[in-house]
Amino acid sequence: MKPMMCFDVDGTIRGTTDEHIVYDSTILALKKLKEAGYPIVVSTGRGRDSFLRTGIQDIADWDGFVFNNGQLITDGKGNVINAHHFKNEDVIRTIEKANELNLAVTLKKEHRIITKEPDEYVLETQRYFGNQIGPVEKYNGTDLVDMMIIYGPKGWDYKPFLDLEGISVLPGLSCFADVAIAGVSKATGIMELGKVLGSDHYVCFGDSQNDIEMMKHASSSICMGNGDALTKAEANYVTADIDDDGIYKACIHFGYIKE
């Protein structure tokens, strides 16, 4: 079987300027990949609710979705294949550390909440994603949490969180870091999906540090020209920027599709 073609969303499929554009060349590349027999997959740090608000589910005939950096996997019709949740004590430790540093944390659970009033880092990240900010609530210590986001200065390394048990911290290109379950990633989610689709290898496209683990396990990895320096260093190939037909040009370069 041909490899799965796996795509990050923000900064890869979808622009991160105020318009949050999906370029026509990207839609055309996805259509041609599908026609050529490649399974096409979304692999994103976004939760399912957040992703569905982008409308990207409607731009192509997707074969599957990996949400929350690998913590929720569904088929192309949205049927759940597997879901992973944080241990409650790991959520509590993360919030306690953030409170010590006066940083906000978003918890993605049955409904999205944030642990303190939005500050400049939260608002800048909201502009970057065009996403919603949840209500300020205290975590009750028992609800299942699918994903966390910590908000801090752009370019910060989030070092105070790196030794916390049970989590991995993935800094983004704006004022945030995704927090995932240790050992769970876009790569593990893709491989879980691959068992259902009948494919054990994949090609991936990404732009930021939450794509690095996905790139490490890919047959071929492509970073957008607008991507993060560390992600570019990990990728096998750096294509043009998202607004310069980067996905389409990479697919032509590797012969996945024809003009």
mmCIF file of C-alpha atoms in Angstrom:
data_model
loop_
_atom_site.group_PDB
_atom_site.id
_atom_site.type_symbol
_atom_site.label_atom_id
_atom_site.label_comp_id
_atom_site.label_asym_id
_atom_site.label_seq_id
_atom_site.Cartn_x
_atom_site.Cartn_y
_atom_site.Cartn_z
ATOM 1 C CA MET A 1 0.000 0.000 0.000
ATOM 2 C CA LYS A 2 1.155 3.530 -0.659
ATOM 3 C CA PRO A 3 2.274 5.517 2.400
ATOM 4 C CA MET A 4 -0.160 7.600 4.373
ATOM 5 C CA MET A 5 0.305 11.312 3.641
ATOM 6 C CA CYS A 6 0.008 13.086 6.994
ATOM 7 C CA PHE A 7 -0.503 16.824 7.422
ATOM 8 C CA ASP A 8 -0.266 19.176 10.351
ATOM 9 C CA VAL A 9 -2.889 21.948 10.307
ATOM 10 C CA ASP A 10 -1.718 25.347 11.572
ATOM 11 C CA GLY A 11 1.192 26.691 9.566
ATOM 12 C CA THR A 12 1.052 23.700 7.209
ATOM 13 C CA ILE A 13 -2.432 23.320 5.723
ATOM 14 C CA ARG A 14 -3.827 26.532 7.184
ATOM 15 C CA GLY A 15 -2.161 29.920 7.389
ATOM 16 C CA THR A 16 -1.624 31.585 10.758
ATOM 17 C CA THR A 17 -2.194 35.201 9.717
ATOM 18 C CA ASP A 18 -5.504 36.845 10.597
ATOM 19 C CA GLU A 19 -7.205 35.383 7.495
ATOM 20 C CA HIS A 20 -6.181 31.770 8.300
ATOM 21 C CA ILE A 21 -6.210 30.911 4.595
ATOM 22 C CA VAL A 22 -6.169 27.425 3.095
ATOM 23 C CA TYR A 23 -4.560 27.987 -0.294
ATOM 24 C CA ASP A 24 -6.050 26.592 -3.507
ATOM 25 C CA SER A 25 -2.769 24.834 -4.313
ATOM 26 C CA THR A 26 -3.017 22.903 -1.038
ATOM 27 C CA ILE A 27 -6.554 21.749 -1.813
ATOM 28 C CA LEU A 28 -5.447 20.725 -5.311
ATOM 29 C CA ALA A 29 -2.477 18.767 -3.932
ATOM 30 C CA LEU A 30 -4.751 16.876 -1.526
ATOM 31 C CA LYS A 31 -7.187 16.062 -4.343
ATOM 32 C CA LYS A 32 -4.389 14.781 -6.581
ATOM 33 C CA LEU A 33 -2.854 12.708 -3.776
ATOM 34 C CA LYS A 34 -6.192 11.050 -3.129
ATOM 35 C CA GLU A 35 -6.693 10.367 -6.838
ATOM 36 C CA ALA A 36 -3.210 8.830 -6.960
ATOM 37 C CA GLY A 37 -4.190 6.336 -4.265
ATOM 38 C CA TYR A 38 -2.516 7.817 -1.193
ATOM 39 C CA PRO A 39 -4.422 7.729 2.118
ATOM 40 C CA ILE A 40 -4.550 11.343 3.347
ATOM 41 C CA VAL A 41 -4.537 12.070 7.066
ATOM 42 C CA VAL A 42 -4.749 15.108 9.351
ATOM 43 C CA SER A 43 -2.299 15.022 12.268
ATOM 44 C CA THR A 44 -2.762 18.015 14.538
ATOM 45 C CA GLY A 45 -2.339 19.293 18.056
ATOM 46 C CA ARG A 46 -5.868 20.655 17.889
ATOM 47 C CA GLY A 47 -8.694 18.905 19.654
ATOM 48 C CA ARG A 48 -11.550 17.616 17.525
ATOM 49 C CA ASP A 49 -13.890 20.475 18.462
ATOM 50 C CA SER A 50 -11.262 23.078 17.625
ATOM 51 C CA PHE A 51 -10.378 21.344 14.359
ATOM 52 C CA LEU A 52 -13.978 21.114 13.185
ATOM 53 C CA ARG A 53 -14.362 24.877 13.572
ATOM 54 C CA THR A 54 -11.643 25.355 10.923
ATOM 55 C CA GLY A 55 -13.711 23.628 8.221
ATOM 56 C CA ILE A 56 -10.673 21.673 7.032
ATOM 57 C CA GLN A 57 -12.594 18.417 7.345
ATOM 58 C CA ASP A 58 -14.523 19.550 4.245
ATOM 59 C CA ILE A 59 -11.623 20.431 1.904
ATOM 60 C CA ALA A 60 -10.673 16.828 1.104
ATOM 61 C CA ASP A 61 -11.848 13.235 1.386
ATOM 62 C CA TRP A 62 -9.771 12.442 4.472
ATOM 63 C CA ASP A 63 -9.003 8.857 5.459
ATOM 64 C CA GLY A 64 -8.388 9.594 9.123
ATOM 65 C CA PHE A 65 -7.638 12.141 11.812
ATOM 66 C CA VAL A 66 -5.061 12.267 14.599
ATOM 67 C CA PHE A 67 -6.054 14.926 17.144
ATOM 68 C CA ASN A 68 -4.460 16.242 20.341
ATOM 69 C CA ASN A 69 -0.943 15.251 19.234
ATOM 70 C CA GLY A 70 -1.886 11.587 19.031
ATOM 71 C CA GLN A 71 -4.248 11.352 21.972
ATOM 72 C CA LEU A 72 -7.428 10.932 19.885
ATOM 73 C CA ILE A 73 -7.540 8.926 16.662
ATOM 74 C CA THR A 74 -10.595 8.638 14.397
ATOM 75 C CA ASP A 75 -11.322 7.263 10.967
ATOM 76 C CA GLY A 76 -12.354 9.471 8.071
ATOM 77 C CA LYS A 77 -15.987 9.428 9.192
ATOM 78 C CA GLY A 78 -15.099 10.519 12.723
ATOM 79 C CA ASN A 79 -15.517 7.138 14.410
ATOM 80 C CA VAL A 80 -13.147 6.864 17.375
ATOM 81 C CA ILE A 81 -10.358 4.316 16.968
ATOM 82 C CA ASN A 82 -8.605 5.090 20.252
ATOM 83 C CA ALA A 83 -8.417 7.821 22.876
ATOM 84 C CA HIS A 84 -5.775 8.521 25.527
ATOM 85 C CA HIS A 85 -6.256 10.671 28.636
ATOM 86 C CA PHE A 86 -3.863 12.197 31.162
ATOM 87 C CA LYS A 87 -3.601 10.784 34.647
ATOM 88 C CA ASN A 88 -5.356 13.223 36.960
ATOM 89 C CA GLU A 89 -2.251 13.632 39.123
ATOM 90 C CA ASP A 90 -0.215 14.686 36.064
ATOM 91 C CA VAL A 91 -2.756 17.397 35.269
ATOM 92 C CA ILE A 92 -2.693 18.627 38.859
ATOM 93 C CA ARG A 93 1.127 18.784 38.928
ATOM 94 C CA THR A 94 1.191 20.735 35.663
ATOM 95 C CA ILE A 95 -1.344 23.267 36.923
ATOM 96 C CA GLU A 96 0.500 23.658 40.236
ATOM 97 C CA LYS A 97 3.764 24.411 38.424
ATOM 98 C CA ALA A 98 2.000 26.886 36.130
ATOM 99 C CA ASN A 99 0.400 28.599 39.130
ATOM 100 C CA GLU A 100 3.846 29.031 40.718
ATOM 101 C CA LEU A 101 4.923 30.862 37.547
ATOM 102 C CA ASN A 102 1.623 32.758 37.130
ATOM 103 C CA LEU A 103 0.978 31.085 33.771
ATOM 104 C CA ALA A 104 -2.369 30.055 32.318
ATOM 105 C CA VAL A 105 -3.175 26.495 31.270
ATOM 106 C CA THR A 106 -5.960 25.416 28.936
ATOM 107 C CA LEU A 107 -7.441 21.987 29.602
ATOM 108 C CA LYS A 108 -9.151 20.235 26.712
ATOM 109 C CA LYS A 109 -11.757 17.919 28.165
ATOM 110 C CA GLU A 110 -15.491 17.468 27.598
ATOM 111 C CA HIS A 111 -15.565 21.245 27.590
ATOM 112 C CA ARG A 112 -12.527 23.501 27.335
ATOM 113 C CA ILE A 113 -11.474 25.581 30.366
ATOM 114 C CA ILE A 114 -8.578 27.872 31.267
ATOM 115 C CA THR A 115 -7.051 28.115 34.738
ATOM 116 C CA LYS A 116 -6.688 31.920 34.989
ATOM 117 C CA GLU A 117 -7.815 35.083 33.263
ATOM 118 C CA PRO A 118 -6.323 35.324 29.744
ATOM 119 C CA ASP A 119 -3.065 37.290 29.656
ATOM 120 C CA GLU A 120 -1.028 38.626 26.725
ATOM 121 C CA TYR A 121 0.338 35.155 25.949
ATOM 122 C CA VAL A 122 -3.129 33.616 25.781
ATOM 123 C CA LEU A 123 -4.470 36.425 23.605
ATOM 124 C CA GLU A 124 -1.544 36.267 21.183
ATOM 125 C CA THR A 125 -1.984 32.502 20.849
ATOM 126 C CA GLN A 126 -5.712 32.978 20.280
ATOM 127 C CA ARG A 127 -4.931 35.335 17.395
ATOM 128 C CA TYR A 128 -2.429 32.821 15.987
ATOM 129 C CA PHE A 129 -4.941 29.967 15.911
ATOM 130 C CA GLY A 130 -8.159 31.937 15.501
ATOM 131 C CA ASN A 131 -9.396 29.729 18.313
ATOM 132 C CA GLN A 132 -11.803 30.082 21.227
ATOM 133 C CA ILE A 133 -10.755 30.687 24.833
ATOM 134 C CA GLY A 134 -12.632 28.644 27.394
ATOM 135 C CA PRO A 135 -14.147 29.967 30.624
ATOM 136 C CA VAL A 136 -11.950 30.429 33.692
ATOM 137 C CA GLU A 137 -12.527 27.423 35.961
ATOM 138 C CA LYS A 138 -10.645 25.448 38.570
ATOM 139 C CA TYR A 139 -9.837 21.866 37.600
ATOM 140 C CA ASN A 140 -11.858 19.504 39.787
ATOM 141 C CA GLY A 141 -9.157 16.832 39.864
ATOM 142 C CA THR A 142 -11.348 14.072 38.428
ATOM 143 C CA ASP A 143 -12.448 15.015 34.892
ATOM 144 C CA LEU A 144 -10.675 13.252 32.037
ATOM 145 C CA VAL A 145 -8.301 15.642 30.251
ATOM 146 C CA ASP A 146 -7.392 15.023 26.614
ATOM 147 C CA MET A 147 -4.801 17.760 26.092
ATOM 148 C CA MET A 148 -3.217 20.766 27.813
ATOM 149 C CA ILE A 149 -1.717 24.030 26.586
ATOM 150 C CA ILE A 150 0.637 26.200 28.655
ATOM 151 C CA TYR A 151 1.028 29.859 27.674
ATOM 152 C CA GLY A 152 4.353 31.673 28.009
ATOM 153 C CA PRO A 153 6.731 34.072 26.256
ATOM 154 C CA LYS A 154 7.404 33.436 22.574
ATOM 155 C CA GLY A 155 10.610 31.436 22.192
ATOM 156 C CA TRP A 156 10.644 30.273 25.830
ATOM 157 C CA ASP A 157 11.961 26.740 26.481
ATOM 158 C CA TYR A 158 9.405 25.799 29.214
ATOM 159 C CA LYS A 159 12.262 24.297 31.214
ATOM 160 C CA PRO A 160 10.379 24.309 34.583
ATOM 161 C CA PHE A 161 7.928 21.782 33.109
ATOM 162 C CA LEU A 162 10.358 19.434 31.401
ATOM 163 C CA ASP A 163 10.992 17.200 34.411
ATOM 164 C CA LEU A 164 7.344 16.764 35.389
ATOM 165 C CA GLU A 165 6.336 13.117 35.375
ATOM 166 C CA GLY A 166 3.874 11.805 32.808
ATOM 167 C CA ILE A 167 3.986 14.660 30.306
ATOM 168 C CA SER A 168 5.961 15.912 27.329
ATOM 169 C CA VAL A 169 6.115 19.625 26.471
ATOM 170 C CA LEU A 170 6.129 20.779 22.846
ATOM 171 C CA PRO A 171 6.770 24.530 22.346
ATOM 172 C CA GLY A 172 4.850 26.122 19.485
ATOM 173 C CA LEU A 173 5.585 29.004 17.138
ATOM 174 C CA SER A 174 3.495 31.476 19.129
ATOM 175 C CA CYS A 175 3.204 32.057 22.900
ATOM 176 C CA PHE A 176 2.311 28.504 23.895
ATOM 177 C CA ALA A 177 3.440 24.928 24.332
ATOM 178 C CA ASP A 178 1.321 21.843 23.772
ATOM 179 C CA VAL A 179 1.431 19.357 26.631
ATOM 180 C CA ALA A 180 0.998 15.710 25.663
ATOM 181 C CA ILE A 181 1.048 12.422 27.535
ATOM 182 C CA ALA A 182 4.601 11.095 27.757
ATOM 183 C CA GLY A 183 5.062 8.414 25.113
ATOM 184 C CA VAL A 184 2.072 9.554 23.060
ATOM 185 C CA SER A 185 2.661 11.658 19.959
ATOM 186 C CA LYS A 186 1.477 12.331 16.444
ATOM 187 C CA ALA A 187 3.733 9.440 15.399
ATOM 188 C CA THR A 188 2.068 6.911 17.711
ATOM 189 C CA GLY A 189 -1.362 8.154 16.655
ATOM 190 C CA ILE A 190 -0.515 7.789 12.981
ATOM 191 C CA MET A 191 0.697 4.229 13.510
ATOM 192 C CA GLU A 192 -2.503 3.359 15.387
ATOM 193 C CA LEU A 193 -4.488 4.732 12.452
ATOM 194 C CA GLY A 194 -2.249 2.865 10.017
ATOM 195 C CA LYS A 195 -3.275 -0.467 11.538
ATOM 196 C CA VAL A 196 -6.856 0.319 10.524
ATOM 197 C CA LEU A 197 -5.932 1.666 7.091
ATOM 198 C CA GLY A 198 -3.533 -1.204 6.369
ATOM 199 C CA SER A 199 -0.419 0.948 6.038
ATOM 200 C CA ASP A 200 2.717 0.788 8.185
ATOM 201 C CA HIS A 201 4.578 3.808 6.800
ATOM 202 C CA TYR A 202 3.904 7.458 6.155
ATOM 203 C CA VAL A 203 5.137 10.753 4.756
ATOM 204 C CA CYS A 204 4.533 13.854 6.856
ATOM 205 C CA PHE A 205 4.314 17.617 6.455
ATOM 206 C CA GLY A 206 4.741 19.992 9.408
ATOM 207 C CA ASP A 207 6.179 23.259 10.627
ATOM 208 C CA SER A 208 6.705 23.262 14.398
ATOM 209 C CA GLN A 209 8.164 21.301 17.291
ATOM 210 C CA ASN A 210 5.060 19.220 17.920
ATOM 211 C CA ASP A 211 5.779 17.724 14.471
ATOM 212 C CA ILE A 212 9.334 16.600 15.270
ATOM 213 C CA GLU A 213 8.420 13.203 16.737
ATOM 214 C CA MET A 214 6.173 12.577 13.734
ATOM 215 C CA MET A 215 9.101 13.411 11.445
ATOM 216 C CA LYS A 216 11.499 11.090 13.267
ATOM 217 C CA HIS A 217 9.391 8.046 12.421
ATOM 218 C CA ALA A 218 8.319 9.013 8.893
ATOM 219 C CA SER A 219 9.569 7.448 5.663
ATOM 220 C CA SER A 220 10.023 11.028 4.487
ATOM 221 C CA SER A 221 9.472 14.283 6.378
ATOM 222 C CA ILE A 222 8.843 17.709 4.877
ATOM 223 C CA CYS A 223 8.995 20.999 6.770
ATOM 224 C CA MET A 224 7.312 24.126 5.491
ATOM 225 C CA GLY A 225 9.593 27.036 4.615
ATOM 226 C CA ASN A 226 7.808 29.097 7.271
ATOM 227 C CA GLY A 227 8.605 26.456 9.887
ATOM 228 C CA ASP A 228 10.591 26.467 13.108
ATOM 229 C CA ALA A 229 14.401 26.111 12.838
ATOM 230 C CA LEU A 230 14.519 22.932 14.960
ATOM 231 C CA THR A 231 11.799 21.357 12.847
ATOM 232 C CA LYS A 232 13.606 22.250 9.631
ATOM 233 C CA ALA A 233 16.743 20.606 11.004
ATOM 234 C CA GLU A 234 14.835 17.370 11.686
ATOM 235 C CA ALA A 235 13.061 17.209 8.311
ATOM 236 C CA ASN A 236 14.417 15.387 5.273
ATOM 237 C CA TYR A 237 13.335 18.265 3.044
ATOM 238 C CA VAL A 238 12.350 21.914 3.470
ATOM 239 C CA THR A 239 9.786 23.128 0.959
ATOM 240 C CA ALA A 240 8.516 26.617 0.144
ATOM 241 C CA ASP A 241 6.406 28.656 2.561
ATOM 242 C CA ILE A 242 2.737 27.853 3.019
ATOM 243 C CA ASP A 243 1.797 30.993 1.042
ATOM 244 C CA ASP A 244 4.151 29.986 -1.789
ATOM 245 C CA ASP A 245 2.442 26.664 -2.584
ATOM 246 C CA GLY A 246 4.774 24.715 -0.284
ATOM 247 C CA ILE A 247 2.716 21.520 -0.043
ATOM 248 C CA TYR A 248 1.995 21.382 -3.766
ATOM 249 C CA LYS A 249 5.629 22.047 -4.685
ATOM 250 C CA ALA A 250 6.892 19.315 -2.347
ATOM 251 C CA CYS A 251 4.429 16.787 -3.773
ATOM 252 C CA ILE A 252 5.617 17.611 -7.295
ATOM 253 C CA HIS A 253 9.277 17.478 -6.203
ATOM 254 C CA PHE A 254 8.947 13.941 -4.836
ATOM 255 C CA GLY A 255 6.729 12.726 -7.673
ATOM 256 C CA TYR A 256 3.716 12.038 -5.475
ATOM 257 C CA ILE A 257 1.550 13.985 -7.939
ATOM 258 C CA LYS A 258 1.919 15.357 -11.454
ATOM 259 C CA GLU A 259 1.292 18.875 -12.733
#
